[in-house]
Amino acid sequence: MSESTVPSATAADNDDLRGWLVERVAEHLKMQAADIRSDVPLSDYGLDSVYALSVAAEIEDHLGFAVDPTMMWDNPTVDALLAAVGEERARSEAA
C-alpha cells in the first residue's frame, strides 16, 4: 500500500483500533470483548500461537502493511501491541 493510502494515526484511530483488536481477540477466544482487558497478557486469556498468527494477519489486512508475527509475542497486551503497531504504522508512512 502506498504511503498516501495509509492514514495517519490519531487518538480516535487508536481508540478505533483498540476496539477492533479487542473484538478480533475476543472472537478467536470465544469471549465477550468487554471481558478482554487491554493491560492483561493475551496468553493469560489462552491466545495461542495459531490465534496470534491469525490476529497478526488480520492486523496486516486491516491496516495495509506488513506485521511481523513475533510482534504478538514481543508485545503481549493489547496496549503494548497498539504501541508497536503505531510504531510500524509510522515507519510505513515514512517509507
PDB file of N, CA and C in Angstrom:
ATOM      1  N   MET A   1       0.845  -1.166   0.000  1.00  0.00           N
ATOM      2  CA  MET A   1       0.000   0.000   0.000  1.00  0.00           C
ATOM      3  C   MET A   1       0.889   1.226   0.000  1.00  0.00           C
ATOM      4  N   SER A   2       0.588   2.211  -0.795  1.00  0.00           N
ATOM      5  CA  SER A   2       1.423   3.404  -0.846  1.00  0.00           C
ATOM      6  C   SER A   2       1.195   4.237   0.393  1.00  0.00           C
ATOM      7  N   GLU A   3       2.189   5.091   0.709  1.00  0.00           N
ATOM      8  CA  GLU A   3       2.066   5.877   1.924  1.00  0.00           C
ATOM      9  C   GLU A   3       0.879   6.830   1.869  1.00  0.00           C
ATOM     10  N   SER A   4       0.413   7.213   0.705  1.00  0.00           N
ATOM     11  CA  SER A   4      -0.719   8.123   0.626  1.00  0.00           C
ATOM     12  C   SER A   4      -2.031   7.444   0.986  1.00  0.00           C
ATOM     13  N   THR A   5      -2.066   6.113   0.976  1.00  0.00           N
ATOM     14  CA  THR A   5      -3.306   5.423   1.314  1.00  0.00           C
ATOM     15  C   THR A   5      -3.317   4.906   2.746  1.00  0.00           C
ATOM     16  N   VAL A   6      -2.204   5.007   3.466  1.00  0.00           N
ATOM     17  CA  VAL A   6      -2.164   4.607   4.866  1.00  0.00           C
ATOM     18  C   VAL A   6      -2.435   5.840   5.703  1.00  0.00           C
ATOM     19  N   PRO A   7      -3.578   5.876   6.406  1.00  0.00           N
ATOM     20  CA  PRO A   7      -3.913   7.069   7.167  1.00  0.00           C
ATOM     21  C   PRO A   7      -3.009   7.268   8.361  1.00  0.00           C
ATOM     22  N   SER A   8      -2.801   8.518   8.743  1.00  0.00           N
ATOM     23  CA  SER A   8      -2.038   8.823   9.935  1.00  0.00           C
ATOM     24  C   SER A   8      -2.870   8.465  11.159  1.00  0.00           C
ATOM     25  N   ALA A   9      -2.192   8.054  12.212  1.00  0.00           N
ATOM     26  CA  ALA A   9      -2.880   7.666  13.440  1.00  0.00           C
ATOM     27  C   ALA A   9      -3.265   8.902  14.242  1.00  0.00           C
ATOM     28  N   THR A  10      -4.465   8.913  14.739  1.00  0.00           N
ATOM     29  CA  THR A  10      -4.930   9.935  15.668  1.00  0.00           C
ATOM     30  C   THR A  10      -5.430   9.218  16.907  1.00  0.00           C
ATOM     31  N   ALA A  11      -5.778   9.972  17.946  1.00  0.00           N
ATOM     32  CA  ALA A  11      -6.313   9.354  19.157  1.00  0.00           C
ATOM     33  C   ALA A  11      -7.577   8.561  18.834  1.00  0.00           C
ATOM     34  N   ALA A  12      -8.423   9.110  17.965  1.00  0.00           N
ATOM     35  CA  ALA A  12      -9.646   8.397  17.574  1.00  0.00           C
ATOM     36  C   ALA A  12      -9.300   7.121  16.822  1.00  0.00           C
ATOM     37  N   ASP A  13      -8.284   7.192  15.946  1.00  0.00           N
ATOM     38  CA  ASP A  13      -7.840   5.986  15.235  1.00  0.00           C
ATOM     39  C   ASP A  13      -7.379   4.927  16.225  1.00  0.00           C
ATOM     40  N   ASN A  14      -6.618   5.350  17.237  1.00  0.00           N
ATOM     41  CA  ASN A  14      -6.122   4.405  18.230  1.00  0.00           C
ATOM     42  C   ASN A  14      -7.262   3.773  19.017  1.00  0.00           C
ATOM     43  N   ASP A  15      -8.260   4.565  19.363  1.00  0.00           N
ATOM     44  CA  ASP A  15      -9.425   4.027  20.072  1.00  0.00           C
ATOM     45  C   ASP A  15     -10.170   3.038  19.187  1.00  0.00           C
ATOM     46  N   ASP A  16     -10.337   3.403  17.919  1.00  0.00           N
ATOM     47  CA  ASP A  16     -10.997   2.500  16.974  1.00  0.00           C
ATOM     48  C   ASP A  16     -10.199   1.218  16.806  1.00  0.00           C
ATOM     49  N   LEU A  17      -8.886   1.351  16.671  1.00  0.00           N
ATOM     50  CA  LEU A  17      -8.025   0.188  16.501  1.00  0.00           C
ATOM     51  C   LEU A  17      -8.053  -0.689  17.753  1.00  0.00           C
ATOM     52  N   ARG A  18      -8.037  -0.066  18.930  1.00  0.00           N
ATOM     53  CA  ARG A  18      -8.112  -0.829  20.179  1.00  0.00           C
ATOM     54  C   ARG A  18      -9.408  -1.644  20.206  1.00  0.00           C
ATOM     55  N   GLY A  19     -10.519  -1.012  19.891  1.00  0.00           N
ATOM     56  CA  GLY A  19     -11.799  -1.709  19.877  1.00  0.00           C
ATOM     57  C   GLY A  19     -11.817  -2.840  18.867  1.00  0.00           C
ATOM     58  N   TRP A  20     -11.289  -2.570  17.679  1.00  0.00           N
ATOM     59  CA  TRP A  20     -11.237  -3.589  16.636  1.00  0.00           C
ATOM     60  C   TRP A  20     -10.379  -4.770  17.074  1.00  0.00           C
ATOM     61  N   LEU A  21      -9.208  -4.467  17.636  1.00  0.00           N
ATOM     62  CA  LEU A  21      -8.285  -5.515  18.058  1.00  0.00           C
ATOM     63  C   LEU A  21      -8.888  -6.358  19.181  1.00  0.00           C
ATOM     64  N   VAL A  22      -9.510  -5.714  20.139  1.00  0.00           N
ATOM     65  CA  VAL A  22     -10.156  -6.448  21.225  1.00  0.00           C
ATOM     66  C   VAL A  22     -11.250  -7.356  20.670  1.00  0.00           C
ATOM     67  N   GLU A  23     -12.018  -6.861  19.714  1.00  0.00           N
ATOM     68  CA  GLU A  23     -13.059  -7.681  19.078  1.00  0.00           C
ATOM     69  C   GLU A  23     -12.455  -8.899  18.384  1.00  0.00           C
ATOM     70  N   ARG A  24     -11.341  -8.709  17.665  1.00  0.00           N
ATOM     71  CA  ARG A  24     -10.699  -9.826  16.968  1.00  0.00           C
ATOM     72  C   ARG A  24     -10.224 -10.878  17.974  1.00  0.00           C
ATOM     73  N   VAL A  25      -9.549 -10.429  19.029  1.00  0.00           N
ATOM     74  CA  VAL A  25      -9.051 -11.353  20.042  1.00  0.00           C
ATOM     75  C   VAL A  25     -10.219 -12.084  20.702  1.00  0.00           C
ATOM     76  N   ALA A  26     -11.244 -11.338  21.069  1.00  0.00           N
ATOM     77  CA  ALA A  26     -12.408 -11.944  21.724  1.00  0.00           C
ATOM     78  C   ALA A  26     -13.054 -12.998  20.830  1.00  0.00           C
ATOM     79  N   GLU A  27     -13.153 -12.701  19.545  1.00  0.00           N
ATOM     80  CA  GLU A  27     -13.753 -13.670  18.631  1.00  0.00           C
ATOM     81  C   GLU A  27     -12.950 -14.958  18.579  1.00  0.00           C
ATOM     82  N   HIS A  28     -11.632 -14.838  18.493  1.00  0.00           N
ATOM     83  CA  HIS A  28     -10.783 -16.032  18.445  1.00  0.00           C
ATOM     84  C   HIS A  28     -10.894 -16.851  19.728  1.00  0.00           C
ATOM     85  N   LEU A  29     -11.061 -16.158  20.845  1.00  0.00           N
ATOM     86  CA  LEU A  29     -11.121 -16.840  22.135  1.00  0.00           C
ATOM     87  C   LEU A  29     -12.541 -17.215  22.547  1.00  0.00           C
ATOM     88  N   LYS A  30     -13.505 -16.857  21.707  1.00  0.00           N
ATOM     89  CA  LYS A  30     -14.917 -17.128  22.017  1.00  0.00           C
ATOM     90  C   LYS A  30     -15.310 -16.494  23.354  1.00  0.00           C
ATOM     91  N   MET A  31     -14.894 -15.226  23.518  1.00  0.00           N
ATOM     92  CA  MET A  31     -15.187 -14.446  24.723  1.00  0.00           C
ATOM     93  C   MET A  31     -15.923 -13.177  24.323  1.00  0.00           C
ATOM     94  N   GLN A  32     -16.458 -12.506  25.302  1.00  0.00           N
ATOM     95  CA  GLN A  32     -17.045 -11.197  25.084  1.00  0.00           C
ATOM     96  C   GLN A  32     -15.921 -10.154  25.074  1.00  0.00           C
ATOM     97  N   ALA A  33     -15.986  -9.198  24.170  1.00  0.00           N
ATOM     98  CA  ALA A  33     -14.955  -8.162  24.090  1.00  0.00           C
ATOM     99  C   ALA A  33     -14.836  -7.404  25.409  1.00  0.00           C
ATOM    100  N   ALA A  34     -15.939  -7.217  26.099  1.00  0.00           N
ATOM    101  CA  ALA A  34     -15.922  -6.496  27.377  1.00  0.00           C
ATOM    102  C   ALA A  34     -15.094  -7.222  28.437  1.00  0.00           C
ATOM    103  N   ASP A  35     -14.856  -8.507  28.241  1.00  0.00           N
ATOM    104  CA  ASP A  35     -14.074  -9.287  29.198  1.00  0.00           C
ATOM    105  C   ASP A  35     -12.580  -9.260  28.914  1.00  0.00           C
ATOM    106  N   ILE A  36     -12.170  -8.633  27.815  1.00  0.00           N
ATOM    107  CA  ILE A  36     -10.752  -8.538  27.454  1.00  0.00           C
ATOM    108  C   ILE A  36     -10.221  -7.195  27.955  1.00  0.00           C
ATOM    109  N   ARG A  37      -9.268  -7.263  28.880  1.00  0.00           N
ATOM    110  CA  ARG A  37      -8.628  -6.038  29.387  1.00  0.00           C
ATOM    111  C   ARG A  37      -7.376  -5.770  28.568  1.00  0.00           C
ATOM    112  N   SER A  38      -7.154  -4.510  28.256  1.00  0.00           N
ATOM    113  CA  SER A  38      -6.037  -4.159  27.376  1.00  0.00           C
ATOM    114  C   SER A  38      -4.678  -4.210  28.068  1.00  0.00           C
ATOM    115  N   ASP A  39      -4.659  -4.391  29.392  1.00  0.00           N
ATOM    116  CA  ASP A  39      -3.392  -4.451  30.116  1.00  0.00           C
ATOM    117  C   ASP A  39      -3.042  -5.857  30.607  1.00  0.00           C
ATOM    118  N   VAL A  40      -3.821  -6.849  30.203  1.00  0.00           N
ATOM    119  CA  VAL A  40      -3.587  -8.238  30.605  1.00  0.00           C
ATOM    120  C   VAL A  40      -2.946  -8.988  29.428  1.00  0.00           C
ATOM    121  N   PRO A  41      -1.881  -9.747  29.677  1.00  0.00           N
ATOM    122  CA  PRO A  41      -1.270 -10.513  28.580  1.00  0.00           C
ATOM    123  C   PRO A  41      -2.301 -11.415  27.894  1.00  0.00           C
ATOM    124  N   LEU A  42      -2.281 -11.381  26.575  1.00  0.00           N
ATOM    125  CA  LEU A  42      -3.244 -12.163  25.803  1.00  0.00           C
ATOM    126  C   LEU A  42      -3.094 -13.659  26.065  1.00  0.00           C
ATOM    127  N   SER A  43      -1.891 -14.089  26.401  1.00  0.00           N
ATOM    128  CA  SER A  43      -1.689 -15.504  26.721  1.00  0.00           C
ATOM    129  C   SER A  43      -2.454 -15.893  27.985  1.00  0.00           C
ATOM    130  N   ASP A  44      -2.700 -14.947  28.879  1.00  0.00           N
ATOM    131  CA  ASP A  44      -3.484 -15.238  30.082  1.00  0.00           C
ATOM    132  C   ASP A  44      -4.918 -15.612  29.726  1.00  0.00           C
ATOM    133  N   TYR A  45      -5.382 -15.149  28.580  1.00  0.00           N
ATOM    134  CA  TYR A  45      -6.726 -15.488  28.114  1.00  0.00           C
ATOM    135  C   TYR A  45      -6.733 -16.779  27.291  1.00  0.00           C
ATOM    136  N   GLY A  46      -5.552 -17.296  27.008  1.00  0.00           N
ATOM    137  CA  GLY A  46      -5.460 -18.526  26.236  1.00  0.00           C
ATOM    138  C   GLY A  46      -5.169 -18.317  24.763  1.00  0.00           C
ATOM    139  N   LEU A  47      -4.758 -17.110  24.374  1.00  0.00           N
ATOM    140  CA  LEU A  47      -4.416 -16.870  22.972  1.00  0.00           C
ATOM    141  C   LEU A  47      -3.119 -17.614  22.676  1.00  0.00           C
ATOM    142  N   ASP A  48      -3.198 -18.620  21.815  1.00  0.00           N
ATOM    143  CA  ASP A  48      -2.014 -19.413  21.498  1.00  0.00           C
ATOM    144  C   ASP A  48      -1.366 -18.928  20.206  1.00  0.00           C
ATOM    145  N   SER A  49      -0.316 -19.618  19.790  1.00  0.00           N
ATOM    146  CA  SER A  49       0.459 -19.169  18.630  1.00  0.00           C
ATOM    147  C   SER A  49      -0.363 -19.179  17.345  1.00  0.00           C
ATOM    148  N   VAL A  50      -1.260 -20.139  17.194  1.00  0.00           N
ATOM    149  CA  VAL A  50      -2.086 -20.189  15.982  1.00  0.00           C
ATOM    150  C   VAL A  50      -2.985 -18.959  15.913  1.00  0.00           C
ATOM    151  N   TYR A  51      -3.646 -18.636  17.029  1.00  0.00           N
ATOM    152  CA  TYR A  51      -4.508 -17.460  17.050  1.00  0.00           C
ATOM    153  C   TYR A  51      -3.696 -16.180  16.919  1.00  0.00           C
ATOM    154  N   ALA A  52      -2.510 -16.155  17.527  1.00  0.00           N
ATOM    155  CA  ALA A  52      -1.662 -14.970  17.432  1.00  0.00           C
ATOM    156  C   ALA A  52      -1.273 -14.696  15.980  1.00  0.00           C
ATOM    157  N   LEU A  53      -0.937 -15.758  15.245  1.00  0.00           N
ATOM    158  CA  LEU A  53      -0.612 -15.584  13.828  1.00  0.00           C
ATOM    159  C   LEU A  53      -1.828 -15.084  13.043  1.00  0.00           C
ATOM    160  N   SER A  54      -2.991 -15.594  13.391  1.00  0.00           N
ATOM    161  CA  SER A  54      -4.219 -15.142  12.723  1.00  0.00           C
ATOM    162  C   SER A  54      -4.480 -13.672  12.994  1.00  0.00           C
ATOM    163  N   VAL A  55      -4.311 -13.263  14.240  1.00  0.00           N
ATOM    164  CA  VAL A  55      -4.526 -11.853  14.591  1.00  0.00           C
ATOM    165  C   VAL A  55      -3.506 -10.975  13.879  1.00  0.00           C
ATOM    166  N   ALA A  56      -2.248 -11.403  13.818  1.00  0.00           N
ATOM    167  CA  ALA A  56      -1.218 -10.629  13.110  1.00  0.00           C
ATOM    168  C   ALA A  56      -1.600 -10.462  11.641  1.00  0.00           C
ATOM    169  N   ALA A  57      -2.086 -11.514  11.017  1.00  0.00           N
ATOM    170  CA  ALA A  57      -2.512 -11.429   9.612  1.00  0.00           C
ATOM    171  C   ALA A  57      -3.712 -10.486   9.465  1.00  0.00           C
ATOM    172  N   GLU A  58      -4.619 -10.514  10.419  1.00  0.00           N
ATOM    173  CA  GLU A  58      -5.772  -9.622  10.365  1.00  0.00           C
ATOM    174  C   GLU A  58      -5.354  -8.164  10.527  1.00  0.00           C
ATOM    175  N   ILE A  59      -4.351  -7.922  11.372  1.00  0.00           N
ATOM    176  CA  ILE A  59      -3.825  -6.560  11.527  1.00  0.00           C
ATOM    177  C   ILE A  59      -3.255  -6.089  10.194  1.00  0.00           C
ATOM    178  N   GLU A  60      -2.483  -6.953   9.534  1.00  0.00           N
ATOM    179  CA  GLU A  60      -1.929  -6.610   8.217  1.00  0.00           C
ATOM    180  C   GLU A  60      -3.033  -6.255   7.234  1.00  0.00           C
ATOM    181  N   ASP A  61      -4.048  -7.097   7.172  1.00  0.00           N
ATOM    182  CA  ASP A  61      -5.152  -6.855   6.239  1.00  0.00           C
ATOM    183  C   ASP A  61      -5.895  -5.567   6.581  1.00  0.00           C
ATOM    184  N   HIS A  62      -6.100  -5.333   7.859  1.00  0.00           N
ATOM    185  CA  HIS A  62      -6.873  -4.179   8.311  1.00  0.00           C
ATOM    186  C   HIS A  62      -6.124  -2.862   8.069  1.00  0.00           C
ATOM    187  N   LEU A  63      -4.811  -2.875   8.307  1.00  0.00           N
ATOM    188  CA  LEU A  63      -4.034  -1.638   8.226  1.00  0.00           C
ATOM    189  C   LEU A  63      -3.257  -1.475   6.924  1.00  0.00           C
ATOM    190  N   GLY A  64      -3.057  -2.570   6.201  1.00  0.00           N
ATOM    191  CA  GLY A  64      -2.419  -2.462   4.902  1.00  0.00           C
ATOM    192  C   GLY A  64      -0.911  -2.406   4.903  1.00  0.00           C
ATOM    193  N   PHE A  65      -0.270  -2.890   5.960  1.00  0.00           N
ATOM    194  CA  PHE A  65       1.188  -3.001   5.940  1.00  0.00           C
ATOM    195  C   PHE A  65       1.597  -4.267   6.683  1.00  0.00           C
ATOM    196  N   ALA A  66       2.796  -4.743   6.375  1.00  0.00           N
ATOM    197  CA  ALA A  66       3.282  -5.998   6.934  1.00  0.00           C
ATOM    198  C   ALA A  66       3.529  -5.875   8.435  1.00  0.00           C
ATOM    199  N   VAL A  67       3.139  -6.925   9.149  1.00  0.00           N
ATOM    200  CA  VAL A  67       3.348  -7.003  10.592  1.00  0.00           C
ATOM    201  C   VAL A  67       4.108  -8.291  10.872  1.00  0.00           C
ATOM    202  N   ASP A  68       5.223  -8.186  11.553  1.00  0.00           N
ATOM    203  CA  ASP A  68       5.986  -9.368  11.931  1.00  0.00           C
ATOM    204  C   ASP A  68       5.165 -10.148  12.956  1.00  0.00           C
ATOM    205  N   PRO A  69       4.912 -11.415  12.711  1.00  0.00           N
ATOM    206  CA  PRO A  69       4.104 -12.203  13.657  1.00  0.00           C
ATOM    207  C   PRO A  69       4.663 -12.231  15.074  1.00  0.00           C
ATOM    208  N   THR A  70       5.982 -12.057  15.217  1.00  0.00           N
ATOM    209  CA  THR A  70       6.556 -12.051  16.568  1.00  0.00           C
ATOM    210  C   THR A  70       6.112 -10.821  17.358  1.00  0.00           C
ATOM    211  N   MET A  71       5.544  -9.843  16.665  1.00  0.00           N
ATOM    212  CA  MET A  71       5.046  -8.655  17.344  1.00  0.00           C
ATOM    213  C   MET A  71       4.024  -9.044  18.418  1.00  0.00           C
ATOM    214  N   MET A  72       3.255 -10.092  18.150  1.00  0.00           N
ATOM    215  CA  MET A  72       2.241 -10.530  19.109  1.00  0.00           C
ATOM    216  C   MET A  72       2.879 -11.034  20.400  1.00  0.00           C
ATOM    217  N   TRP A  73       4.034 -11.679  20.299  1.00  0.00           N
ATOM    218  CA  TRP A  73       4.687 -12.210  21.499  1.00  0.00           C
ATOM    219  C   TRP A  73       5.573 -11.167  22.161  1.00  0.00           C
ATOM    220  N   ASP A  74       6.164 -10.291  21.359  1.00  0.00           N
ATOM    221  CA  ASP A  74       7.013  -9.238  21.913  1.00  0.00           C
ATOM    222  C   ASP A  74       6.197  -8.169  22.628  1.00  0.00           C
ATOM    223  N   ASN A  75       4.924  -8.086  22.299  1.00  0.00           N
ATOM    224  CA  ASN A  75       4.016  -7.086  22.869  1.00  0.00           C
ATOM    225  C   ASN A  75       2.764  -7.820  23.338  1.00  0.00           C
ATOM    226  N   PRO A  76       2.822  -8.403  24.528  1.00  0.00           N
ATOM    227  CA  PRO A  76       1.820  -9.385  24.931  1.00  0.00           C
ATOM    228  C   PRO A  76       0.440  -8.855  25.331  1.00  0.00           C
ATOM    229  N   THR A  77       0.299  -7.551  25.495  1.00  0.00           N
ATOM    230  CA  THR A  77      -1.007  -6.996  25.849  1.00  0.00           C
ATOM    231  C   THR A  77      -1.557  -6.187  24.685  1.00  0.00           C
ATOM    232  N   VAL A  78      -2.838  -5.912  24.716  1.00  0.00           N
ATOM    233  CA  VAL A  78      -3.441  -5.069  23.679  1.00  0.00           C
ATOM    234  C   VAL A  78      -2.777  -3.700  23.679  1.00  0.00           C
ATOM    235  N   ASP A  79      -2.541  -3.131  24.868  1.00  0.00           N
ATOM    236  CA  ASP A  79      -1.903  -1.812  24.939  1.00  0.00           C
ATOM    237  C   ASP A  79      -0.510  -1.822  24.306  1.00  0.00           C
ATOM    238  N   ALA A  80       0.291  -2.823  24.643  1.00  0.00           N
ATOM    239  CA  ALA A  80       1.646  -2.914  24.080  1.00  0.00           C
ATOM    240  C   ALA A  80       1.589  -3.156  22.584  1.00  0.00           C
ATOM    241  N   LEU A  81       0.659  -3.975  22.156  1.00  0.00           N
ATOM    242  CA  LEU A  81       0.508  -4.268  20.733  1.00  0.00           C
ATOM    243  C   LEU A  81       0.113  -3.013  19.957  1.00  0.00           C
ATOM    244  N   LEU A  82      -0.783  -2.219  20.529  1.00  0.00           N
ATOM    245  CA  LEU A  82      -1.180  -0.969  19.866  1.00  0.00           C
ATOM    246  C   LEU A  82      -0.001  -0.014  19.719  1.00  0.00           C
ATOM    247  N   ALA A  83       0.839   0.067  20.741  1.00  0.00           N
ATOM    248  CA  ALA A  83       2.023   0.929  20.663  1.00  0.00           C
ATOM    249  C   ALA A  83       2.954   0.443  19.557  1.00  0.00           C
ATOM    250  N   ALA A  84       3.172  -0.870  19.477  1.00  0.00           N
ATOM    251  CA  ALA A  84       4.047  -1.428  18.447  1.00  0.00           C
ATOM    252  C   ALA A  84       3.460  -1.219  17.051  1.00  0.00           C
ATOM    253  N   VAL A  85       2.159  -1.415  16.921  1.00  0.00           N
ATOM    254  CA  VAL A  85       1.502  -1.188  15.629  1.00  0.00           C
ATOM    255  C   VAL A  85       1.623   0.284  15.244  1.00  0.00           C
ATOM    256  N   GLY A  86       1.492   1.173  16.213  1.00  0.00           N
ATOM    257  CA  GLY A  86       1.662   2.602  15.929  1.00  0.00           C
ATOM    258  C   GLY A  86       3.054   2.921  15.412  1.00  0.00           C
ATOM    259  N   GLU A  87       4.064   2.278  15.991  1.00  0.00           N
ATOM    260  CA  GLU A  87       5.436   2.472  15.518  1.00  0.00           C
ATOM    261  C   GLU A  87       5.605   1.928  14.107  1.00  0.00           C
ATOM    262  N   GLU A  88       5.039   0.753  13.841  1.00  0.00           N
ATOM    263  CA  GLU A  88       5.103   0.174  12.482  1.00  0.00           C
ATOM    264  C   GLU A  88       4.384   1.062  11.492  1.00  0.00           C
ATOM    265  N   ARG A  89       3.234   1.594  11.880  1.00  0.00           N
ATOM    266  CA  ARG A  89       2.470   2.480  11.008  1.00  0.00           C
ATOM    267  C   ARG A  89       3.308   3.710  10.667  1.00  0.00           C
ATOM    268  N   ALA A  90       3.968   4.282  11.653  1.00  0.00           N
ATOM    269  CA  ALA A  90       4.797   5.465  11.409  1.00  0.00           C
ATOM    270  C   ALA A  90       5.948   5.132  10.465  1.00  0.00           C
ATOM    271  N   ARG A  91       6.561   3.952  10.641  1.00  0.00           N
ATOM    272  CA  ARG A  91       7.655   3.552   9.750  1.00  0.00           C
ATOM    273  C   ARG A  91       7.142   3.349   8.325  1.00  0.00           C
ATOM    274  N   SER A  92       5.953   2.749   8.187  1.00  0.00           N
ATOM    275  CA  SER A  92       5.437   2.508   6.846  1.00  0.00           C
ATOM    276  C   SER A  92       5.048   3.818   6.159  1.00  0.00           C
ATOM    277  N   GLU A  93       4.607   4.786   6.948  1.00  0.00           N
ATOM    278  CA  GLU A  93       4.263   6.086   6.355  1.00  0.00           C
ATOM    279  C   GLU A  93       5.520   6.850   5.932  1.00  0.00           C
ATOM    280  N   ALA A  94       6.620   6.635   6.676  1.00  0.00           N
ATOM    281  CA  ALA A  94       7.855   7.332   6.360  1.00  0.00           C
ATOM    282  C   ALA A  94       8.586   6.712   5.178  1.00  0.00           C
ATOM    283  N   ALA A  95       8.263   5.456   4.890  1.00  0.00           N
ATOM    284  CA  ALA A  95       8.972   4.748   3.808  1.00  0.00           C
ATOM    285  C   ALA A  95       8.574   5.251   2.433  1.00  0.00           C
TER     286      ALA A  95
END
